[in-house]
Amino acid sequence: MKLLLNSPLDMHLHLREGDMLKHVAPFTAQQFSGAVIMPNLISPVDSLIKVEQYRNDIKKCCGHENFEPFMTLFFRPYTREELEQVRDKIIGIKLYPAGITTQSENGVSDFSAIEPTLQIMEDLQIPLLVHGESNGFVMDREKEFLDVYQTIATQYPRLHVIMEHITTEAAVRFLEKHENVSATVTVHHLLLTLDDVVGGMMQPHLFCKPIAKRPTDREALREAVFSGNKKILFGSDSAPHPRHKKECVGCAAGVFSAPVALPLLAQIFEEQNCLELLQGFVSDYAINRYGLTVPKKEVALTDTAWEVPAKYGDVVPYYAEQTLRWSLI
Ligand code: DOR
Ligand code: ZN
């Protein structure tokens, strides 16, 4: 059997920089027609010059692939002039609470200080992408952050707010309440619970932020995605780290899912008898919610099984050494 997807999009992706960028970018450029690129580099992408430079670097690593990197800016207080200049070069601005995850030290620590920038973003119609976690107990962080989402979504009703990589039932419920709020969901959060990460032997390659939650949370995500919720978009949050940063004391957060993203999605949508909803989840809903124009690209998969390699270079992929039912043609 063959499965054709039109212009699949990964609405949340970490491509890194330097050698890692060169190594991982082709996995996404081959499978997707575009991806939303996260700005949490060692020196955050927080100016027009850095956006342009990073975009050029990415394009160089994608060869001849018809692939659009949708750039994001790292949230900090910006002036209207700065945002007017950068507006056409970005898809949105990514807000990280300070210190919440990889390279987010320069994120927001005082939420009362973000208002002027949010006002400008609403005026200029620049979407706000958010890593929505508080600094409370790890299992409650996403739920606690809903208060912040509530304030922003109500105070700026014309601002498109995207709750990135949601993992809880509470977030799914919250989404229903606000027309201007969308969410991304990863493929690993549709599959994992905390048990898979630390319930038996600890699995560093499944450790990510937000941490996988309870079975009831995973069920709520699955129910929403497999019923075709049009406010929920696919964002892999593929976040590569070299092995020595994962298999060590102080393991870095991130699941490297880019190489398996579409085959794995096809597999789980097929298991749920809803393969026909995959096109919406990986493309149509995002185009609609963001009002995007994307490169036309048809991506074909076939139901031929393959075994995911143990590693790609120095990075261990999600589903390493396991068999997937679908492969890219
Ligand atoms: O697990 C994660 N890894 N979550 C994030 O929010 C950031 C990402 C990274 O950059 O490594
Ligand atoms: Zn991320």
Coordinates of C-alpha atoms and ligand atoms in Angstrom, one line a residue:
M1 CA 0.0 0.0 0.0
K2 CA 1.1 3.5 -0.7
L3 CA 0.3 6.6 1.3
L4 CA 0.7 10.1 -0.2
L5 CA 1.0 13.2 1.9
N6 CA 0.8 16.7 0.5
S7 CA 3.3 19.2 1.9
P8 CA 3.8 17.6 5.4
L9 CA 5.0 20.1 8.0
D10 CA 6.8 19.7 11.3
M11 CA 5.6 22.7 13.3
H12 CA 8.2 22.4 16.1
L13 CA 11.8 21.3 15.3
H14 CA 15.3 21.7 16.8
L15 CA 18.0 21.7 14.1
R16 CA 20.9 23.0 16.2
E17 CA 23.9 24.5 14.5
G18 CA 27.3 23.6 13.0
D19 CA 28.0 19.9 12.4
M20 CA 24.9 18.8 14.2
L21 CA 22.8 21.0 11.9
K22 CA 24.5 19.5 8.8
H23 CA 23.9 16.0 10.2
V24 CA 20.2 16.3 11.1
A25 CA 18.7 18.8 8.7
P26 CA 18.4 16.3 5.8
F27 CA 16.2 14.0 7.7
T28 CA 13.5 16.6 8.0
A29 CA 14.2 18.3 4.6
Q30 CA 13.6 14.9 2.8
Q31 CA 10.3 14.2 4.6
F32 CA 8.7 17.6 5.1
S33 CA 7.9 20.6 3.0
G34 CA 8.6 22.9 5.9
A35 CA 9.3 23.0 9.6
V36 CA 9.2 25.6 12.3
I37 CA 12.7 26.1 13.6
M38 CA 13.3 26.6 17.2
P39 CA 15.6 29.5 18.2
N40 CA 17.3 28.0 21.3
L41 CA 20.9 28.0 20.0
I42 CA 23.9 28.5 22.2
S43 CA 23.5 32.2 21.4
P44 CA 19.7 32.5 21.0
V45 CA 18.3 33.7 17.7
D46 CA 17.1 37.0 18.9
S47 CA 17.7 39.5 16.1
L48 CA 16.9 40.0 12.4
I49 CA 20.6 39.3 11.5
K50 CA 20.7 36.1 13.4
V51 CA 17.4 34.9 11.8
E52 CA 18.8 35.6 8.4
Q53 CA 22.1 34.0 9.1
Y54 CA 20.5 30.9 10.7
R55 CA 18.1 30.5 7.8
N56 CA 20.9 30.6 5.3
D57 CA 22.9 28.0 7.3
I58 CA 19.8 25.7 7.3
K59 CA 19.2 26.2 3.6
K60 CA 22.8 25.2 2.8
C61 CA 22.3 21.9 4.7
C62 CA 19.1 21.0 2.8
G63 CA 20.7 20.5 -0.6
H64 CA 18.2 20.7 -3.4
E65 CA 15.2 19.7 -1.3
N66 CA 12.1 21.8 -1.7
F67 CA 12.0 22.8 2.0
E68 CA 11.0 25.9 3.8
P69 CA 12.5 26.6 7.3
F70 CA 9.9 28.7 9.1
M71 CA 12.1 30.8 11.4
T72 CA 11.3 31.8 14.9
L73 CA 12.8 34.5 17.1
F74 CA 13.7 33.9 20.7
F75 CA 11.4 35.9 23.0
R76 CA 12.9 39.0 24.7
P77 CA 11.5 42.5 25.0
Y78 CA 11.5 43.8 21.4
T79 CA 10.7 47.3 20.1
R80 CA 8.0 47.9 17.6
E81 CA 10.6 48.9 15.1
E82 CA 12.6 45.7 15.6
L83 CA 9.5 43.6 15.1
E84 CA 8.3 45.5 12.0
Q85 CA 11.7 44.8 10.4
V86 CA 11.7 41.1 11.2
R87 CA 8.0 40.3 10.8
D88 CA 8.2 39.0 7.2
K89 CA 11.1 36.7 8.0
I90 CA 9.6 34.8 10.9
I91 CA 6.6 32.6 11.6
G92 CA 6.4 33.6 15.2
I93 CA 8.3 34.3 18.4
K94 CA 9.1 31.5 20.8
L95 CA 8.9 32.1 24.5
Y96 CA 10.8 30.0 27.0
P97 CA 10.5 30.5 30.8
A98 CA 14.0 31.1 32.0
G99 CA 16.0 27.9 32.6
I100 CA 13.1 25.5 31.9
T101 CA 14.9 23.4 29.2
T102 CA 17.9 23.2 26.9
Q103 CA 19.5 26.6 26.4
S104 CA 16.7 28.7 27.8
E105 CA 18.8 30.6 30.4
N106 CA 17.9 33.8 28.6
G107 CA 14.2 33.1 28.7
V108 CA 11.5 35.0 30.6
S109 CA 11.8 35.3 34.3
D110 CA 9.5 38.2 34.9
F111 CA 6.1 37.6 33.2
S112 CA 4.8 41.0 34.0
A113 CA 7.5 42.5 31.8
I114 CA 6.4 40.8 28.6
E115 CA 3.2 42.8 28.0
P116 CA 4.5 45.6 25.8
T117 CA 6.1 43.0 23.4
L118 CA 2.9 40.9 23.4
Q119 CA 0.9 44.0 22.5
I120 CA 3.2 44.8 19.5
M121 CA 3.0 41.1 18.4
E122 CA -0.8 41.3 18.5
D123 CA -0.8 44.5 16.6
L124 CA 1.6 43.1 13.9
Q125 CA -0.1 39.7 13.9
I126 CA 3.0 37.8 14.9
P127 CA 2.1 34.4 16.6
L128 CA 3.4 33.6 20.1
L129 CA 4.8 30.0 20.5
V130 CA 5.2 29.0 24.1
H131 CA 7.1 26.4 26.1
G132 CA 4.4 26.3 28.7
E133 CA 5.9 25.0 31.9
S134 CA 6.1 26.6 35.4
N135 CA 9.1 25.8 37.7
G136 CA 6.9 23.8 40.0
F137 CA 6.9 20.0 40.6
V138 CA 7.8 18.4 37.2
M139 CA 4.6 16.5 36.7
D140 CA 2.5 19.6 37.4
R141 CA 4.5 22.2 35.5
E142 CA 2.3 22.2 32.4
K143 CA -0.9 22.3 34.3
E144 CA 0.3 25.2 36.5
F145 CA 1.3 27.2 33.4
L146 CA -2.3 27.2 32.2
D147 CA -2.9 30.3 34.3
V148 CA -0.3 32.2 32.2
Y149 CA -1.9 30.9 29.0
Q150 CA -5.3 32.0 30.3
T151 CA -4.1 35.6 31.0
I152 CA -2.3 35.9 27.6
A153 CA -5.1 34.4 25.6
T154 CA -7.7 36.7 27.2
Q155 CA -5.7 39.8 27.3
Y156 CA -4.7 39.5 23.6
P157 CA -7.6 37.9 21.9
R158 CA -6.2 38.6 18.4
L159 CA -2.8 37.1 19.2
H160 CA -2.4 33.5 17.9
V161 CA -0.9 31.6 20.9
I162 CA 0.5 28.1 20.3
M163 CA 0.9 25.8 23.3
E164 CA 3.9 23.8 22.2
H165 CA 4.2 20.1 22.8
I166 CA 1.3 19.7 25.1
T167 CA 1.3 16.5 27.3
T168 CA -1.7 16.7 29.6
E169 CA -5.4 16.2 29.6
A170 CA -5.7 19.7 31.2
A171 CA -4.0 21.3 28.2
V172 CA -6.3 19.5 25.8
R173 CA -9.3 20.8 27.8
F174 CA -7.9 24.3 28.0
L175 CA -7.5 24.4 24.2
E176 CA -11.2 24.1 23.7
K177 CA -11.9 27.3 25.6
H178 CA -9.9 29.8 23.5
E179 CA -10.4 30.4 19.8
N180 CA -7.0 32.1 19.5
V181 CA -5.1 29.2 21.0
S182 CA -3.6 26.2 19.0
A183 CA -1.3 23.4 20.2
T184 CA 1.4 21.1 18.9
V185 CA 1.8 17.5 19.9
T186 CA 4.8 15.3 19.3
V187 CA 4.7 11.7 18.2
H188 CA 6.5 10.5 21.3
H189 CA 4.0 12.1 23.6
L190 CA 1.3 10.1 21.8
L191 CA 3.1 6.9 22.7
L192 CA 5.0 7.4 26.0
T193 CA 4.1 7.7 29.7
L194 CA 6.4 8.4 32.5
D195 CA 6.6 4.7 33.1
D196 CA 8.4 4.3 29.8
V197 CA 11.0 6.8 30.8
V198 CA 11.7 5.9 34.5
G199 CA 9.3 3.1 35.4
G200 CA 11.9 0.4 34.7
M201 CA 15.5 0.9 33.7
M202 CA 16.0 4.6 33.1
Q203 CA 15.8 5.4 29.4
P204 CA 17.7 8.6 28.7
H205 CA 16.8 8.7 25.0
L206 CA 13.1 9.1 26.0
F207 CA 13.9 11.8 28.5
C208 CA 12.5 15.1 27.3
K209 CA 10.8 18.3 28.4
P210 CA 7.9 18.3 29.1
I211 CA 8.4 14.9 30.6
A212 CA 5.9 12.2 29.4
K213 CA 2.9 12.1 31.9
R214 CA 0.2 9.8 33.0
P215 CA -1.7 7.2 31.0
T216 CA -4.8 9.4 31.3
D217 CA -2.9 12.3 29.8
R218 CA -1.6 10.3 26.9
E219 CA -5.1 9.0 26.3
A220 CA -6.5 12.6 26.2
L221 CA -3.9 13.5 23.6
R222 CA -4.6 10.5 21.6
E223 CA -8.3 11.0 21.7
A224 CA -8.0 14.6 20.5
V225 CA -5.5 13.8 17.7
F226 CA -7.2 10.6 16.5
S227 CA -10.5 12.4 16.3
G228 CA -9.2 15.1 14.0
N229 CA -9.0 18.1 16.4
K230 CA -8.2 20.9 14.0
K231 CA -6.4 23.1 16.6
I232 CA -3.8 20.4 17.2
L233 CA -0.8 20.4 14.9
F234 CA 2.0 18.0 14.5
G235 CA 5.3 19.3 15.9
S236 CA 8.0 16.6 16.4
D237 CA 10.1 18.6 18.9
S238 CA 12.9 16.4 17.5
A239 CA 15.8 17.5 19.7
P240 CA 19.1 15.8 18.9
H241 CA 21.9 15.6 21.4
P242 CA 25.1 13.6 21.0
R243 CA 25.2 10.3 22.8
H244 CA 27.7 11.5 25.5
K245 CA 25.1 14.2 26.5
K246 CA 22.3 11.7 26.8
E247 CA 24.1 8.7 28.3
C248 CA 25.7 10.4 31.3
V249 CA 25.1 12.0 34.6
G250 CA 22.9 15.1 34.0
C251 CA 21.3 13.8 30.8
A252 CA 20.1 16.4 28.4
A253 CA 16.4 16.6 27.5
G254 CA 15.3 15.7 24.0
V255 CA 14.0 12.9 21.8
F256 CA 15.6 12.7 18.3
S257 CA 12.5 11.7 16.3
A258 CA 13.1 13.3 13.0
P259 CA 14.2 10.2 11.1
V260 CA 11.1 8.2 12.1
A261 CA 8.5 11.0 12.2
L262 CA 6.3 10.3 9.3
P263 CA 6.6 6.4 9.2
L264 CA 5.8 6.3 12.9
L265 CA 2.9 8.6 12.5
A266 CA 1.5 6.5 9.7
Q267 CA 1.9 3.4 11.8
I268 CA -0.1 4.8 14.8
F269 CA -2.8 6.5 12.7
E270 CA -3.2 3.2 10.9
E271 CA -3.4 1.3 14.2
Q272 CA -6.3 3.6 15.1
N273 CA -8.0 3.2 11.8
C274 CA -7.8 6.8 11.0
L275 CA -5.0 7.1 8.4
E276 CA -7.3 9.5 6.5
L277 CA -6.8 12.1 9.3
L278 CA -3.0 12.1 9.0
Q279 CA -3.0 14.7 6.2
G280 CA -4.8 17.2 8.4
F281 CA -2.6 16.6 11.4
V282 CA 0.7 16.9 9.5
S283 CA -0.3 19.8 7.2
D284 CA -3.8 21.1 6.6
Y285 CA -4.6 22.2 10.1
A286 CA -1.3 24.1 10.4
I287 CA -1.8 25.8 7.1
N288 CA -5.2 26.8 8.2
R289 CA -4.4 27.9 11.8
Y290 CA -1.3 29.9 10.8
G291 CA -2.6 31.0 7.4
L292 CA 0.6 29.6 5.7
T293 CA 1.7 29.3 2.2
V294 CA 4.0 26.3 1.9
P295 CA 6.1 24.6 -0.8
K296 CA 4.2 22.0 -2.8
K297 CA 5.7 18.7 -2.2
E298 CA 4.2 15.2 -2.3
V299 CA 5.8 12.7 0.1
A300 CA 5.2 9.0 -0.4
L301 CA 5.3 6.2 2.1
T302 CA 4.9 2.5 1.6
D303 CA 3.9 -0.2 4.0
T304 CA 7.3 -1.8 3.8
A305 CA 8.8 -2.6 7.2
W306 CA 12.3 -1.4 8.1
E307 CA 14.5 -1.5 11.2
V308 CA 15.5 1.9 12.6
P309 CA 19.3 2.0 13.0
A310 CA 20.8 1.9 16.4
K311 CA 22.3 5.3 15.8
Y312 CA 22.8 8.0 13.1
G313 CA 26.3 9.2 13.5
D314 CA 26.6 10.1 17.2
V315 CA 22.8 10.5 17.8
V316 CA 20.4 7.8 18.9
P317 CA 17.1 8.1 17.2
Y318 CA 13.6 7.4 18.7
Y319 CA 12.7 3.8 18.0
A320 CA 16.3 2.7 17.6
E321 CA 16.6 -0.9 16.6
Q322 CA 12.9 -1.4 16.5
T323 CA 10.8 -2.2 13.4
L324 CA 8.4 0.3 11.8
R325 CA 5.7 -0.8 9.4
W326 CA 5.9 2.2 7.1
S327 CA 8.9 3.6 5.3
L328 CA 9.6 6.6 3.1
I329 CA 9.9 6.0 -0.6
Ligands
DOR1 O1 13.2 17.9 25.5 C1 13.4 19.0 25.0 N1 14.5 19.3 24.3 N2 12.5 19.9 25.3 C2 12.7 21.2 24.9 O2 11.9 22.0 25.2 C3 14.0 21.6 24.3 C4 14.6 20.5 23.6 C5 16.1 20.8 23.3 O3 16.4 21.9 22.8 O4 16.9 20.0 23.5
ZN2 ZN 11.3 22.1 21.5

